[in-house]
Every structure is written in C-alpha cells, then in structure tokens.
Tab-separated table of C-alpha atoms and ligand atoms in Angstrom:
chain	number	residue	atom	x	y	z
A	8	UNK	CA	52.918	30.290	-64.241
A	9	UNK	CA	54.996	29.573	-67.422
A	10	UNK	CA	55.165	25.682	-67.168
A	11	UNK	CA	51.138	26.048	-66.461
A	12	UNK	CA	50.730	27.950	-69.344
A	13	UNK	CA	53.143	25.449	-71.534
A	14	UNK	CA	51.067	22.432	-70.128
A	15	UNK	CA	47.611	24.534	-71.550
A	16	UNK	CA	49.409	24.716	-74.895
A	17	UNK	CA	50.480	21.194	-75.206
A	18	UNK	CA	47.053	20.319	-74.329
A	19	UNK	CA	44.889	23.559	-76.009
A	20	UNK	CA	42.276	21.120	-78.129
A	21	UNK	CA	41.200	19.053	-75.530
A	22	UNK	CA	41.139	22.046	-72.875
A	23	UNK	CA	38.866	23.832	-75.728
A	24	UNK	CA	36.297	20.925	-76.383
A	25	UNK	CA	36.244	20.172	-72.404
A	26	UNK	CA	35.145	24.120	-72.085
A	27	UNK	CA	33.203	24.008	-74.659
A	28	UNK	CA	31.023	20.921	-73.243
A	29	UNK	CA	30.801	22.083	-69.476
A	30	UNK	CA	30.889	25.744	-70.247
A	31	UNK	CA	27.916	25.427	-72.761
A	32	UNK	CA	26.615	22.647	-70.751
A	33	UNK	CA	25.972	24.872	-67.759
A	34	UNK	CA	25.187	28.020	-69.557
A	35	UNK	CA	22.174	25.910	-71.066
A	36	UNK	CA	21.112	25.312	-67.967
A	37	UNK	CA	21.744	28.728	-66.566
A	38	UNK	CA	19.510	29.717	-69.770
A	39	UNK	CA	16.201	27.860	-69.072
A	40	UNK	CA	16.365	29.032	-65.438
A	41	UNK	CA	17.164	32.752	-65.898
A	42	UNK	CA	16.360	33.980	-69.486
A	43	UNK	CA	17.292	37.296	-70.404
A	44	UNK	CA	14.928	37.535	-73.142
A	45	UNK	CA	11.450	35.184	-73.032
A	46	UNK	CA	10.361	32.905	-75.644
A	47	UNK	CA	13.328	32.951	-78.217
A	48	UNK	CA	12.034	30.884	-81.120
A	49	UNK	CA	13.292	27.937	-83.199
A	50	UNK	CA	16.040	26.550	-80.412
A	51	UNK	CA	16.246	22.671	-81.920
A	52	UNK	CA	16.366	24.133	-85.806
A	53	UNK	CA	18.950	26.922	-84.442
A	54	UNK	CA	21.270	24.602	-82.443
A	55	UNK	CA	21.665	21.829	-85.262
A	56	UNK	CA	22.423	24.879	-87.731
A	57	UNK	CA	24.630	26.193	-85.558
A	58	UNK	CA	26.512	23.428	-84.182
A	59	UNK	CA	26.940	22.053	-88.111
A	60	UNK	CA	28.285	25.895	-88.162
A	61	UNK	CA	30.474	24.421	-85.670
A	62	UNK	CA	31.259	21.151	-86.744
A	63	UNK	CA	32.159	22.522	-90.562
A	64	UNK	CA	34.805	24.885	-89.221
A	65	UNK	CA	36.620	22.569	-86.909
A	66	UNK	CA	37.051	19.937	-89.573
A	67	UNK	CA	38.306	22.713	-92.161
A	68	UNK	CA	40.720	24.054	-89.581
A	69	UNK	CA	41.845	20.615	-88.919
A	70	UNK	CA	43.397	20.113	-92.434
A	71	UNK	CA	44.358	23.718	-92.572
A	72	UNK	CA	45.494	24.897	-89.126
A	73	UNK	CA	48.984	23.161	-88.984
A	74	UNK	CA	50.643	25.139	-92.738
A	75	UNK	CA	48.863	27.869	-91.445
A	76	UNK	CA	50.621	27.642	-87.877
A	77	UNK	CA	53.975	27.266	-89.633
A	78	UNK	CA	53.229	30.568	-91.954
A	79	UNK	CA	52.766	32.149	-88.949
A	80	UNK	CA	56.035	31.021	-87.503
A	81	UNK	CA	58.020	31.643	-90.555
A	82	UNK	CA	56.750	35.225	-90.925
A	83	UNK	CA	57.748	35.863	-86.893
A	84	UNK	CA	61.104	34.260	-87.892
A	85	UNK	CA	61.592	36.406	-90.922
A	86	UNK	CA	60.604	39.575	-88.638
A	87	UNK	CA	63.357	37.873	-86.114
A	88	UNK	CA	60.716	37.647	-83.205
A	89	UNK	CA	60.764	41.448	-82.892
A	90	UNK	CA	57.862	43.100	-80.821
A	91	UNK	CA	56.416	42.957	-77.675
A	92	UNK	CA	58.324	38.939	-77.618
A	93	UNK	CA	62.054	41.077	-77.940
A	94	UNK	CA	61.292	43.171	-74.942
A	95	UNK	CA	63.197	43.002	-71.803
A	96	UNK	CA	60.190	42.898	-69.643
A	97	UNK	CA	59.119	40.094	-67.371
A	98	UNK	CA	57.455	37.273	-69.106
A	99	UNK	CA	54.168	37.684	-66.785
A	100	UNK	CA	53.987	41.519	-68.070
A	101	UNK	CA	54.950	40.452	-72.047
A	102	UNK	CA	51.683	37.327	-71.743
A	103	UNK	CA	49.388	39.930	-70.276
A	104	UNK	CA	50.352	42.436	-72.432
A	105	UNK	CA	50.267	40.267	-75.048
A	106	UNK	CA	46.630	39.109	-74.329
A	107	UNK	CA	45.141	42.229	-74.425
A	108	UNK	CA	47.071	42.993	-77.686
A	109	UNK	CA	45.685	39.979	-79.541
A	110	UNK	CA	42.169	41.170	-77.999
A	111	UNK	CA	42.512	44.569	-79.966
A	112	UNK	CA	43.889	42.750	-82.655
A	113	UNK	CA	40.574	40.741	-82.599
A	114	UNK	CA	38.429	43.872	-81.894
A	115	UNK	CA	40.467	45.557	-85.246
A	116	UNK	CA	39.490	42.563	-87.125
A	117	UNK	CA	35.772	42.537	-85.937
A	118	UNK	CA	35.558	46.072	-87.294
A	119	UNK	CA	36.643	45.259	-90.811
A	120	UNK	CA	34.364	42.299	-90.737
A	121	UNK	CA	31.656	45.016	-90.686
A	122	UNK	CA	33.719	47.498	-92.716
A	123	UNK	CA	34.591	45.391	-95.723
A	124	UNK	CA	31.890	44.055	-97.843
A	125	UNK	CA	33.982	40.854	-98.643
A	126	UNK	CA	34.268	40.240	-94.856
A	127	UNK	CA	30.781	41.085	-94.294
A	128	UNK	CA	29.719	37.983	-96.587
A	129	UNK	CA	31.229	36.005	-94.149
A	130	UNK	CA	30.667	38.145	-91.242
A	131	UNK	CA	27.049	38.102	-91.737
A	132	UNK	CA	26.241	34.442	-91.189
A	133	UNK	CA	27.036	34.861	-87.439
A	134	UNK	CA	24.452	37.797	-87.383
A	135	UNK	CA	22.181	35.757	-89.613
A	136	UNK	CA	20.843	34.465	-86.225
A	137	UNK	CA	17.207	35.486	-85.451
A	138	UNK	CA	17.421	34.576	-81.887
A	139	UNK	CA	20.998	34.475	-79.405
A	140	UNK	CA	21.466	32.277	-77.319
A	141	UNK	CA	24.613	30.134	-76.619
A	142	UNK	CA	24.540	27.713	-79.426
A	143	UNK	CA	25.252	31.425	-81.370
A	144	UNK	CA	28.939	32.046	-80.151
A	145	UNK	CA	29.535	28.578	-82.297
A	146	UNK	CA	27.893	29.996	-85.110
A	147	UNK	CA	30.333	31.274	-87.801
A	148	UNK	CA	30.959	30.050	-91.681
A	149	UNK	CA	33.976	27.850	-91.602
A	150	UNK	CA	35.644	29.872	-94.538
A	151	UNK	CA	35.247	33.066	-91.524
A	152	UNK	CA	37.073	30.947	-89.252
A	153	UNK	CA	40.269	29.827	-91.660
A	154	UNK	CA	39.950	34.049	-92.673
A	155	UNK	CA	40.195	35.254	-89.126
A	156	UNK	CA	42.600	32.345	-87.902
A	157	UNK	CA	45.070	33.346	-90.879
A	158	UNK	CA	45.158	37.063	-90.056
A	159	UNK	CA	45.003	36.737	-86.264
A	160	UNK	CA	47.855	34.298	-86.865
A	161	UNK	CA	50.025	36.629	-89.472
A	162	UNK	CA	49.025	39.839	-86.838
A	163	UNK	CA	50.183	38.663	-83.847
A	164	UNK	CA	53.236	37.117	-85.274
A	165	UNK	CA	53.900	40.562	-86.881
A	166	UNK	CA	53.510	42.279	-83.407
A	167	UNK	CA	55.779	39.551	-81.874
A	168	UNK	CA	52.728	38.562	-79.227
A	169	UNK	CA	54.277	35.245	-77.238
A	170	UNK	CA	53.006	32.053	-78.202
A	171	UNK	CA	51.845	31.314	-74.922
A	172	UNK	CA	49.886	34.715	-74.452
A	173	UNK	CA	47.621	33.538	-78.000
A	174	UNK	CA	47.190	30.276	-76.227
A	175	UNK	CA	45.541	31.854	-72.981
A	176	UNK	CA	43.717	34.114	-75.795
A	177	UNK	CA	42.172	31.109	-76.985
A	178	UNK	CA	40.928	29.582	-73.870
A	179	UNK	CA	39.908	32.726	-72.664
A	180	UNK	CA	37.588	33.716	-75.845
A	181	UNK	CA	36.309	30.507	-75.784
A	182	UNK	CA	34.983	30.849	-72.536
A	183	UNK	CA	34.096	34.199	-72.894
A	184	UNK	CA	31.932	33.893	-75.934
A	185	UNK	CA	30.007	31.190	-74.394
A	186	UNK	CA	29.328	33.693	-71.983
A	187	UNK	CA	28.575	36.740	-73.721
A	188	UNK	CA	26.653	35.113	-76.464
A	189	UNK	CA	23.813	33.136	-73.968
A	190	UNK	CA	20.595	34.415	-72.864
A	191	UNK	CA	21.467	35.048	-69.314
A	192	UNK	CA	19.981	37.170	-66.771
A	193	UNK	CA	22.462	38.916	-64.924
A	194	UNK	CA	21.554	40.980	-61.793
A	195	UNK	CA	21.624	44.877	-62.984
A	196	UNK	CA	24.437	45.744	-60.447
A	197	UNK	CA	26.455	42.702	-61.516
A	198	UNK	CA	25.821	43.605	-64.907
A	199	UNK	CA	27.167	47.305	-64.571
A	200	UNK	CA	30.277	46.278	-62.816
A	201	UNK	CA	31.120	43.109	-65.124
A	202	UNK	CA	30.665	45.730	-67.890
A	203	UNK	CA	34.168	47.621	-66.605
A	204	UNK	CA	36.142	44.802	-67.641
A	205	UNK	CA	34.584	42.185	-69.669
A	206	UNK	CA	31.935	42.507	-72.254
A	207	UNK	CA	28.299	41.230	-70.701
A	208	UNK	CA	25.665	39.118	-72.794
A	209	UNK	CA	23.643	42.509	-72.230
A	210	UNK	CA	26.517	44.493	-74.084
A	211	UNK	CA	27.250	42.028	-76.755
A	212	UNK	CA	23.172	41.645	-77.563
A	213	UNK	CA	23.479	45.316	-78.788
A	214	UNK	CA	25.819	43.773	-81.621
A	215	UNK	CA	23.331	41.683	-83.249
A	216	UNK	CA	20.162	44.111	-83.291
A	217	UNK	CA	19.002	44.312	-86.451
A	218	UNK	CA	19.115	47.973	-86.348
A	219	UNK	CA	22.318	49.391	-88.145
A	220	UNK	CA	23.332	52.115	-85.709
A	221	UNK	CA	23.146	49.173	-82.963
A	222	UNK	CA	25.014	46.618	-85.040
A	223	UNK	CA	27.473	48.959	-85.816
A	224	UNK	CA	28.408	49.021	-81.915
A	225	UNK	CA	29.901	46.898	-79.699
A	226	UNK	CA	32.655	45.608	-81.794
A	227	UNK	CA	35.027	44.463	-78.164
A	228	UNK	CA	35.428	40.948	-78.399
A	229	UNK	CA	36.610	39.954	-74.656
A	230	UNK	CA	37.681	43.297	-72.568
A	231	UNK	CA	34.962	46.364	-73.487
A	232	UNK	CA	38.068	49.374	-73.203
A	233	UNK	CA	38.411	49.086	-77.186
A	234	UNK	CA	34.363	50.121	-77.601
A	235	UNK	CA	35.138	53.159	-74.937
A	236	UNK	CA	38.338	54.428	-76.892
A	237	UNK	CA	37.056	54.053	-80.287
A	238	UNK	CA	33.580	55.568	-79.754
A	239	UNK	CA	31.664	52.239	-81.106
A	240	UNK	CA	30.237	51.524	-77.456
A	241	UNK	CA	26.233	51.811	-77.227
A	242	UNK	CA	25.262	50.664	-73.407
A	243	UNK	CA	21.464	49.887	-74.166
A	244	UNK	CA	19.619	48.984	-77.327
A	245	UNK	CA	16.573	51.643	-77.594
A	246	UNK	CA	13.989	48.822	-78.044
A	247	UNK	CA	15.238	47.211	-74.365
A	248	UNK	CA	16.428	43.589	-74.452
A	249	UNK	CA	12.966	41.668	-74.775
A	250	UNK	CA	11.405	43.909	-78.032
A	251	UNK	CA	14.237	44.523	-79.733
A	252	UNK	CA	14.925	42.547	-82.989
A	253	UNK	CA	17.801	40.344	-83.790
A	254	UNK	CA	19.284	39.295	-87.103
A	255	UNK	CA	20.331	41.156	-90.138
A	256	UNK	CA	18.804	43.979	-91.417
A	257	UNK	CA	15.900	44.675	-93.910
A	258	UNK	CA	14.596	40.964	-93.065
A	259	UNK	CA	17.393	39.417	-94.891
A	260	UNK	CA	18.315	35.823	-93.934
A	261	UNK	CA	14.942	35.406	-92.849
A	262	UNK	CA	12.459	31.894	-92.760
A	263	UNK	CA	13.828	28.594	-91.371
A	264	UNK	CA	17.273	28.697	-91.514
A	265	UNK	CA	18.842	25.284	-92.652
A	266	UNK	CA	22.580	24.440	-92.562
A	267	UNK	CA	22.960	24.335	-96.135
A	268	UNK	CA	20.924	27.774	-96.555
A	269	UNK	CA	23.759	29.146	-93.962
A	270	UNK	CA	26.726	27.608	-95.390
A	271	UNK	CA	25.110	29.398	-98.734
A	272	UNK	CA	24.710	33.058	-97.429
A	273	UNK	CA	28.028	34.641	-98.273
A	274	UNK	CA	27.589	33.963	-102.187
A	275	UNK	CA	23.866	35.218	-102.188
A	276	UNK	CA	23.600	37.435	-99.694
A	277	UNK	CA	23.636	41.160	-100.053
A	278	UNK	CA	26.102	43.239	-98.787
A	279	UNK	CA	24.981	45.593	-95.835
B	12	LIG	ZN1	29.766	41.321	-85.645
C-alpha cells in the first residue's frame, strides 16, 4: 500500500485534475438526470464564476505552494517529526489515523472560517453561491485557498500527520467535495446510511442555507463524526431541500454575480 500511496504523491496534480474532469464530468451528468433540487437558476453565469474561482486559486497556489511546502517541512523538522509520524505503530494505522486527523484539522479550520470575521471575508465567497451545484465545491477566493493551504500545512506538520496520509487527504476531499457539493438525488435509505460515514450532498446543503442557525451547522468536511461530537450537526433544513434558500444571509451578495464582483467580496462585504 505504501509504494501505491508514494506513486499517488509523485503524481498528486495530475491525479487531482484527472478527478476533477471525470468526477465533475459524471456528477454533471448525474445532475441533469436526478436533481435534488428543480430549477436552480443562473448555471452558465455560475459555472464561469466559479470555475474563474477555480482557475484564480490554482495559478496563485502554483507560485506559492512550493516555499509554502518547504515552511511546512522546516517547521516538522524543527518539531523533529514528533506526533502521530514518531509513533511505533504500523504505517497503515499512522496514514489512517493520520487522515482522519487532517479531516478534524479541516473541520477545526471550517469552524473558524465562520467564527472569525477575517476568515469569514474569505469564507463567505464560497457561500456567496445562490444556487449549489457541483461547479460550487470549486468555488472559493484564491487568497482562502493560500489561507487554508498554509495552516492545514503548518497543522499537520505540527501534529506530525505523514506526508503520505495529507496526500490521500487530498485526493480524497477532492473527490468528496465534488460529491457533496452537486445536486444529486440520492435514494432516502442510501442517503441515511452514507450519512454514518461520509457527509451526503443532503447534509452538506444544510451548510449553505441562508438561514444562520442552518449555516452555522454542518461544519464536517469529509467524515460527519466531528458534527455529532461537537453538537454543530442539523440532519434536515426546516424549509426541506427544494424551498429552502441558499446564499448568504440578509440578501447579501445578491444580483448577477460576476467574477470580478466575487473576487471583490471579502473587502466590501459585511461581516456576518
Ligand atoms: Zn462554510
């Protein structure tokens, strides 16, 4: 398992955009056929805000990513690679371990992105979206991606989390946004069950109701346990799927929705 996982890590970007095509690809598809929610509005304006959204952040990360990989490494050498990496344990039990630790770690961060009116600046641009559909788990200001990169980074490297487990992290999140971010209809059952270990489109929806006791739920990123231990987890929103109302709150971020407009948002928006 560890030379598969070393190959996935030599080869992470290209893994990523792959994913990214045929994931999305198919979950596009999956979304005209079976939509959760009926008549979402604005899909071409949406997708080429939110795939600019896209395209901003990977170029910043591409002239930023490499110092900020080698802060990373220098801070887990200063710490002398203590943590869950210094353990005895077997390395299956230290990567699996160590994805569900950067998962919190993400879930902790998610939290303050709400918490923090700085963050929320950021934050907010995600949520900015009126409609969600996949195109939406793409959508985040580049300066929120270089912000959450950095501390993931800095975090894990802290908490000694194996290089490899962050890799599988990444591929895994990638996927699973895709997934929890498009307007899918699962089957109820399927729903339910799916809901004990990985966080549905129906339980990540809740998240971006407009409504701030809604909003302020839902927090898990890939595994749902975080929601259940910290008492964020709401399992319905009280409007049902179809009426209830996505975006931010108070009407804020509304009309059409250009890239520039988006790109704009954390210097003019107000703080919820
Ligand atoms: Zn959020």
């Amino acid at each position: 398992m560890a030379r598969t996982l070393e190959t996935l890590l030599h080869h992470l970007d290209t893994v990523q955009y792959v994913l990214l095509l045929l994931g999305g690809g198919l979950l596009a598809l999956l979304e005209r056929g079976w939509p959760r929610r009926q008549g979402q509005r604005g899909a071409p304006t949406r997708w080429v805000v939110n795939l600019g959204l896209y395209g901003a952040g990977v170029a910043l990360m591409a002239t930023v990513f490499g110092p900020l990989q080698d802060a990373a490494i220098r801070l887990g050498s200063a710490a002398g690679w203590s943590g869950l990496v210094a353990t005895a344990w077997p390395d299956a039990v230290k990567i699996a371990l160590g994805v569900m630790l950067v998962d919190l770690v993400q879930f902790g961060l998610h939290w303050l992105a709400h918490a923090i009116p700085l963050l929320w600046r950021l934050h907010q641009v995600h949520h900015a979206d009126e409609a969600m559909d996949v195109s939406t788990s793409v959508r985040h200001h580049p300066l929120e991606v270089i912000v959450l990169a950095s501390l993931t980074l800095m975090l894990c490297a802290a908490l000694g989390v194996p290089l490899l487990a962050l890799a599988l992290y990444a591929v895994l999140q990638l996927a699973h946004t895709l997934f929890c971010h498009a307007n899918i209809a699962l089957p109820p059952a399927l729903d339910r069950w799916l809901r004990l270990v990985l966080v549905t489109p129906d339980m990540h929806r809740v998240h971006h109701s407009v409504r701030l006791d809604e909003g302020n739920a839902n927090f898990s990123m890939v595994f749902p346990w975080w929601d259940h231990l910290f008492r964020t987890y709401c399992a319905q929103p009280a409007q049902g799927h179809q009426a209830m109302r996505l975006g931010l709150a108070d009407g804020e971020g509304r009309g059409e929705p250009g890239l520039w407009r988006a790109l704009w948002l954390p210097f003019a928006g107000r703080e919820r």
